[in-house]
Tab-separated table of C-alpha atoms in Angstrom:
chain	number	residue	atom	x	y	z
A	408	MET	CA	166.755	79.273	46.957
A	409	LEU	CA	164.063	77.289	45.106
A	410	GLU	CA	160.525	78.622	45.236
A	411	THR	CA	157.575	76.534	46.375
A	412	TRP	CA	155.587	77.493	43.300
A	413	SER	CA	158.342	76.186	40.990
A	414	LEU	CA	158.226	72.843	42.809
A	415	ARG	CA	154.451	72.758	42.361
A	416	VAL	CA	154.825	73.370	38.605
A	417	LEU	CA	157.523	70.672	38.417
A	418	VAL	CA	155.268	68.075	40.027
A	419	GLU	CA	152.274	69.075	37.920
A	420	VAL	CA	154.257	68.714	34.672
A	421	ALA	CA	155.414	65.264	35.804
A	422	ASP	CA	151.841	64.232	36.680
A	423	ARG	CA	150.322	65.567	33.430
A	424	GLY	CA	153.174	64.527	31.140
A	425	SER	CA	153.119	67.817	29.248
A	426	PHE	CA	153.498	71.547	29.687
A	427	SER	CA	150.062	72.169	28.229
A	428	GLY	CA	148.406	69.736	30.638
A	429	ALA	CA	150.159	71.342	33.614
A	430	ALA	CA	149.158	74.796	32.342
A	431	GLU	CA	145.495	73.787	32.239
A	432	ALA	CA	145.617	72.289	35.742
A	433	LEU	CA	147.350	75.347	37.191
A	434	THR	CA	145.345	77.941	35.253
A	435	MET	CA	148.477	79.178	33.509
A	436	THR	CA	149.573	79.548	29.902
A	437	GLN	CA	151.782	76.901	28.316
A	438	PRO	CA	154.633	79.421	27.748
A	439	ALA	CA	154.466	80.416	31.431
A	440	VAL	CA	154.875	76.785	32.495
A	441	SER	CA	157.756	76.370	30.060
A	442	ARG	CA	159.468	79.439	31.519
A	443	GLN	CA	159.032	78.139	35.078
A	444	ILE	CA	160.679	74.825	34.183
A	445	ALA	CA	163.457	76.547	32.226
A	446	SER	CA	164.151	78.837	35.207
A	447	LEU	CA	164.211	75.855	37.570
A	448	GLU	CA	166.607	73.967	35.276
A	449	HIS	CA	168.833	77.023	35.151
A	450	LYS	CA	168.959	77.239	38.958
A	451	VAL	CA	169.821	73.565	39.487
A	452	GLY	CA	172.109	73.420	36.459
A	453	VAL	CA	170.676	70.282	34.888
A	454	ALA	CA	167.851	69.335	32.529
A	455	LEU	CA	164.792	67.978	34.295
A	456	PHE	CA	162.640	66.941	31.301
A	457	ARG	CA	163.222	65.615	27.807
A	458	ARG	CA	160.778	65.839	24.961
A	459	VAL	CA	158.905	62.718	23.860
A	460	PRO	CA	156.362	62.291	21.017
A	461	ARG	CA	153.331	63.157	23.204
A	462	GLY	CA	154.817	65.612	25.665
A	463	VAL	CA	157.733	65.431	28.105
A	464	ALA	CA	159.286	62.813	30.384
A	465	PRO	CA	161.613	63.360	33.357
A	466	THR	CA	165.326	62.855	32.985
A	467	ALA	CA	167.228	60.871	35.628
A	468	ALA	CA	167.917	64.136	37.477
A	469	GLY	CA	164.306	65.145	36.940
A	470	THR	CA	163.057	61.964	38.621
A	471	ILE	CA	165.114	62.760	41.716
A	472	ALA	CA	163.942	66.389	41.683
A	473	ILE	CA	160.295	65.354	41.364
A	474	ASP	CA	160.550	62.905	44.290
A	475	GLU	CA	162.160	65.582	46.470
A	476	ALA	CA	159.597	68.173	45.392
A	477	ARG	CA	156.715	65.825	46.321
A	478	ALA	CA	158.271	65.258	49.751
A	479	ILE	CA	158.783	68.981	50.354
A	480	LEU	CA	155.278	69.906	49.240
A	481	GLY	CA	153.874	67.106	51.362
A	482	ARG	CA	155.688	68.364	54.461
A	483	LEU	CA	154.499	71.904	53.797
A	484	ALA	CA	150.916	70.691	53.438
A	485	GLY	CA	151.278	68.761	56.678
A	486	MET	CA	152.612	71.835	58.459
A	487	GLU	CA	149.701	73.928	57.176
A	488	ALA	CA	147.229	71.291	58.334
A	489	ARG	CA	148.756	71.053	61.805
A	490	LEU	CA	148.956	74.816	62.243
A	491	GLY	CA	145.416	75.120	60.930
A	492	ALA	CA	144.284	72.703	63.624
A	493	PHE	CA	145.748	75.043	66.241
A	494	ALA	CA	144.130	78.104	64.676
A	495	GLU	CA	140.775	76.319	64.442
A	496	LEU	CA	141.133	74.959	68.025
A	497	ARG	CA	140.962	71.324	66.956
A	498	THR	CA	144.168	70.722	68.901
A	499	GLY	CA	146.525	72.613	71.177
A	500	HIS	CA	147.099	73.363	74.838
A	501	VAL	CA	146.168	76.238	77.135
A	502	ARG	CA	147.686	76.713	80.605
A	503	VAL	CA	145.718	78.634	83.248
A	504	SER	CA	146.796	79.845	86.682
A	505	ALA	CA	144.642	81.374	89.405
A	506	PHE	CA	144.533	82.182	93.095
A	507	PRO	CA	142.759	79.777	95.509
A	508	SER	CA	139.376	81.519	95.845
A	509	ALA	CA	139.031	81.674	92.052
A	510	ASN	CA	139.726	77.944	91.953
A	511	THR	CA	136.808	77.077	94.232
A	512	GLU	CA	134.168	77.509	91.511
A	513	PHE	CA	134.967	80.119	88.866
A	514	VAL	CA	137.977	78.507	87.186
A	515	PRO	CA	136.638	74.909	87.289
A	516	GLU	CA	133.429	76.082	85.605
A	517	ALA	CA	135.434	77.958	82.974
A	518	ILE	CA	137.503	74.836	82.269
A	519	ARG	CA	134.330	72.750	81.976
A	520	ARG	CA	132.794	75.182	79.480
A	521	PHE	CA	136.007	75.465	77.474
A	522	SER	CA	136.424	71.691	77.260
A	523	GLU	CA	132.843	71.303	76.009
A	524	LEU	CA	133.467	73.883	73.276
A	525	TYR	CA	136.965	72.719	72.300
A	526	PRO	CA	137.383	69.039	73.254
A	527	GLY	CA	140.570	68.696	71.198
A	528	VAL	CA	142.448	71.347	73.218
A	529	ASP	CA	144.141	70.242	76.434
A	530	VAL	CA	143.687	72.480	79.492
A	531	SER	CA	146.133	72.611	82.396
A	532	LEU	CA	145.784	74.399	85.720
A	533	VAL	CA	149.315	75.335	86.755
A	534	VAL	CA	151.046	77.050	89.648
A	535	ALA	CA	152.443	80.181	88.026
A	536	GLY	CA	152.103	83.959	87.951
A	537	TRP	CA	151.551	86.612	85.339
A	538	ARG	CA	155.299	87.026	84.910
A	539	ASP	CA	155.404	83.511	83.436
A	540	ILE	CA	153.309	84.617	80.440
A	541	ARG	CA	156.368	85.912	78.593
A	542	SER	CA	158.213	82.596	78.994
A	543	GLY	CA	155.179	80.537	77.968
A	544	GLY	CA	154.800	78.923	81.386
A	545	VAL	CA	151.192	80.101	81.517
A	546	ASP	CA	148.768	81.423	78.881
A	547	VAL	CA	146.069	83.000	81.069
A	548	ALA	CA	146.817	84.120	84.631
A	549	LEU	CA	144.035	85.327	86.912
A	550	VAL	CA	145.157	88.180	89.152
A	551	THR	CA	143.481	90.948	91.159
A	552	ASP	CA	143.863	94.710	91.250
A	553	TRP	CA	145.782	94.176	94.475
A	554	ASP	CA	148.594	93.054	92.141
A	555	THR	CA	150.606	95.360	89.887
A	556	VAL	CA	151.107	94.068	86.352
A	557	ASP	CA	153.850	96.311	84.964
A	558	ASP	CA	155.122	94.382	81.929
A	559	ASP	CA	154.501	95.893	78.493
A	560	GLY	CA	154.444	92.361	77.081
A	561	VAL	CA	151.393	91.416	79.158
A	562	SER	CA	147.819	92.640	78.619
A	563	VAL	CA	145.271	92.868	81.437
A	564	VAL	CA	141.575	92.271	80.789
A	565	PRO	CA	139.008	93.090	83.545
A	566	LEU	CA	136.667	90.193	84.349
A	567	LEU	CA	134.575	90.990	87.416
A	568	GLU	CA	134.393	92.874	90.697
A	569	GLU	CA	133.717	91.033	93.915
A	570	GLU	CA	132.858	91.881	97.492
A	571	HIS	CA	134.234	90.474	100.739
A	572	ARG	CA	132.444	89.076	103.758
A	573	VAL	CA	133.473	88.240	107.290
A	574	VAL	CA	133.380	84.521	108.144
A	575	LEU	CA	132.175	83.592	111.638
A	576	PRO	CA	131.375	80.320	113.400
A	577	ALA	CA	127.625	79.663	113.122
A	578	THR	CA	127.540	79.829	116.942
A	579	HIS	CA	129.244	83.225	117.113
A	580	ARG	CA	127.356	85.946	118.994
A	581	LEU	CA	127.156	88.050	115.802
A	582	ALA	CA	126.308	85.227	113.370
A	583	GLY	CA	122.609	86.070	113.532
A	584	ARG	CA	123.155	89.629	112.371
A	585	THR	CA	122.274	90.588	108.796
A	586	THR	CA	125.253	92.951	108.777
A	587	VAL	CA	128.142	92.685	111.201
A	588	PRO	CA	129.588	95.972	112.595
A	589	LEU	CA	133.358	95.578	112.282
A	590	ARG	CA	133.974	97.520	115.504
A	591	GLU	CA	132.296	94.702	117.395
A	592	LEU	CA	135.015	92.350	116.112
A	593	ARG	CA	137.867	94.444	117.470
A	594	GLY	CA	138.762	91.963	120.190
A	595	GLU	CA	138.599	88.897	117.927
A	596	THR	CA	141.539	86.822	116.760
A	597	TRP	CA	141.920	86.995	112.973
A	598	ILE	CA	143.040	84.282	110.574
A	599	GLU	CA	145.265	85.603	107.805
A	600	GLY	CA	145.746	83.981	104.398
A	601	SER	CA	148.117	84.296	101.480
A	602	HIS	CA	147.915	87.087	98.911
A	603	PRO	CA	145.483	87.829	97.363
A	604	ASP	CA	143.197	85.638	99.508
A	605	CYS	CA	144.128	87.489	102.646
A	606	LEU	CA	142.556	90.027	104.990
A	607	GLY	CA	143.077	92.655	102.316
A	608	PRO	CA	144.535	96.121	102.949
A	609	LEU	CA	145.151	96.007	106.700
A	610	GLU	CA	145.115	99.785	107.048
A	611	GLY	CA	141.474	99.951	106.001
A	612	LEU	CA	140.539	97.019	108.220
A	613	ALA	CA	142.334	98.630	111.167
A	614	ARG	CA	140.398	101.874	110.691
A	615	ALA	CA	137.089	99.996	110.595
A	616	LEU	CA	137.971	97.945	113.694
A	617	GLY	CA	139.259	100.930	115.608
A	618	GLY	CA	142.679	99.324	115.908
A	619	PRO	CA	144.976	96.836	114.131
A	620	PRO	CA	143.572	93.304	113.792
A	621	ARG	CA	145.075	90.756	116.152
A	622	ILE	CA	146.324	88.048	113.783
A	623	GLY	CA	146.714	84.757	115.599
A	624	PHE	CA	146.859	82.295	112.710
A	625	THR	CA	148.055	82.264	109.113
A	626	CYS	CA	146.751	79.617	106.750
A	627	ASP	CA	147.102	79.475	102.967
A	628	ASP	CA	144.441	76.826	102.415
A	629	TRP	CA	140.713	77.646	102.191
A	630	THR	CA	139.726	74.363	103.814
A	631	GLY	CA	142.123	74.933	106.678
A	632	LYS	CA	140.975	78.520	107.219
A	633	GLN	CA	137.355	77.444	107.417
A	634	ALA	CA	138.241	74.636	109.807
A	635	LEU	CA	139.999	77.119	112.079
A	636	VAL	CA	136.944	79.397	112.079
A	637	ALA	CA	134.591	76.469	112.733
A	638	ALA	CA	136.780	75.442	115.664
A	639	GLY	CA	136.243	78.870	117.203
A	640	THR	CA	139.884	79.919	116.989
A	641	GLY	CA	139.183	83.131	115.106
A	642	VAL	CA	137.389	84.885	112.280
A	643	THR	CA	138.489	85.622	108.721
A	644	ILE	CA	137.454	87.253	105.459
A	645	MET	CA	136.267	85.497	102.323
A	646	SER	CA	135.595	86.848	98.848
A	647	THR	CA	132.172	86.332	97.330
A	648	LEU	CA	133.916	84.483	94.485
A	649	ALA	CA	134.400	81.624	96.928
A	650	GLY	CA	131.062	82.069	98.699
A	651	SER	CA	129.619	78.791	97.405
A	652	ALA	CA	132.422	76.906	99.140
A	653	VAL	CA	131.473	77.987	102.677
A	654	ARG	CA	130.915	75.190	105.196
A	655	PRO	CA	127.382	74.887	106.631
A	656	ASP	CA	128.660	75.453	110.174
A	657	LEU	CA	129.950	78.915	109.246
A	658	ALA	CA	128.212	82.240	108.709
A	659	LEU	CA	129.250	84.504	105.831
A	660	ARG	CA	128.098	88.074	106.549
A	661	PRO	CA	128.523	91.531	104.988
A	662	THR	CA	130.060	94.139	107.256
A	663	SER	CA	129.560	97.722	108.234
A	664	PRO	CA	131.467	99.539	106.906
A	665	ALA	CA	131.790	97.360	103.815
A	666	LEU	CA	135.094	95.636	103.265
A	667	PRO	CA	137.167	96.717	100.221
A	668	ARG	CA	135.960	95.384	96.884
A	669	ARG	CA	138.392	93.600	94.614
A	670	ARG	CA	138.615	93.415	90.821
A	671	VAL	CA	139.545	90.126	89.205
A	672	LEU	CA	141.587	90.438	86.022
A	673	ALA	CA	142.992	88.109	83.376
A	674	ALA	CA	146.631	88.618	82.404
A	675	VAL	CA	147.375	87.379	78.890
A	676	ALA	CA	149.818	87.962	76.051
A	677	PRO	CA	148.988	90.869	73.719
A	678	PRO	CA	146.518	90.009	70.920
A	679	GLU	CA	149.164	89.961	68.175
A	680	VAL	CA	151.124	87.136	69.852
A	681	ARG	CA	148.348	85.447	71.818
A	682	SER	CA	147.502	81.855	70.891
A	683	ALA	CA	144.051	81.006	69.571
A	684	ALA	CA	143.498	78.750	72.590
A	685	ALA	CA	144.379	81.554	75.020
A	686	SER	CA	141.994	83.925	73.227
A	687	ALA	CA	139.233	81.325	73.390
A	688	MET	CA	139.809	80.760	77.122
A	689	LEU	CA	139.685	84.525	77.686
A	690	THR	CA	136.337	84.654	75.882
A	691	VAL	CA	134.974	81.851	78.089
A	692	LEU	CA	136.195	83.597	81.261
A	693	THR	CA	134.676	86.915	80.190
A	694	SER	CA	131.341	85.296	79.409
A	695	LEU	CA	131.284	83.416	82.715
A	696	ALA	CA	132.267	86.548	84.670
A	697	ALA	CA	129.038	88.224	83.533
A	698	ARG	CA	127.186	85.925	85.942
A	699	TYR	CA	128.978	87.528	88.875
A	700	HIS	CA	128.075	91.148	88.090
C-alpha cells in the first residue's frame, strides 16, 4: 500500500525538478527525499526519475505516477474540505422530531435561531421517534419523562420542566376562577389526546376528580381539541409549552390540586458519534429552554 506522504514527495520532486528543491519545500533533508523516492520506486518496481544536468526528470512511468498522485492528493484534499465544512457547520443536515405541543412555539423558534446561526445547514422536522436515532432517521428527538428511553446508544439531555393547565370554554362557569378545583369538573366530558399530549397519568387525575374522567372525545390535533372545547363539548388539558397557542375564546387555568408536571428531554446520539449539526441544535434547544424555567 502506497503512503500519502510518499505521493506528496513524488509530486514535490516533479514540481521542483530536483531532490534538493523538494527537500527545501518539505522541510526535509535531501538524503531523506532521495530515500523516499527510492522506497517508492522499490514498491512499484520501476524507476520514476532519471538524472539530468540540473536535477531530475520523470521517466515515462514517472509521468503516469505523478499524474495519478496529483489526482489522489486532490481527492483527499477535497474530502478534507468537505468534511471540514460539516465539522465547521458550513454545510450539513440535521433532522428534528417533536411532539405536537412542542411544535406550537418551542421547536419553530429553535429552528429559526439555528438557521440564523448556521445558514448553510439544512434543518428538517420529521415524524420519527427516539428509536430512529440509531438508524439515522432523526438526529434530535424531543421526548418527555412520560417516555422510557432504554437504549444504551441514545443519550438523554434534560431541557425544561413544564406545568399543565385545564382548558375551558371562556363561557364556562369556572372560567372566571383564578384556580379551578378539579373536583368541580368531575361531571365534565373530557377530551383526550395522543401521547404525550394527553390527559397525563389518568390515575392521578381520577384521584383529584374523585372518580375516573369521563372521556367523550379523542383528538390528536391541537387545533381540533381547542375547537371541541370552544364548541362546549368538553374540557381538556394543555401543557404550558403550548400556552401561547390558546384560542382567545378559551380559558387556560391552573388547577387545585396541581396537575402533574412534565419534563421535556432531548434524545440524541452519544457525544462520540453525534454529528456537529446535532450538537449545535442541542445547544440551541438548551439555550432556548432557559426561557421556560
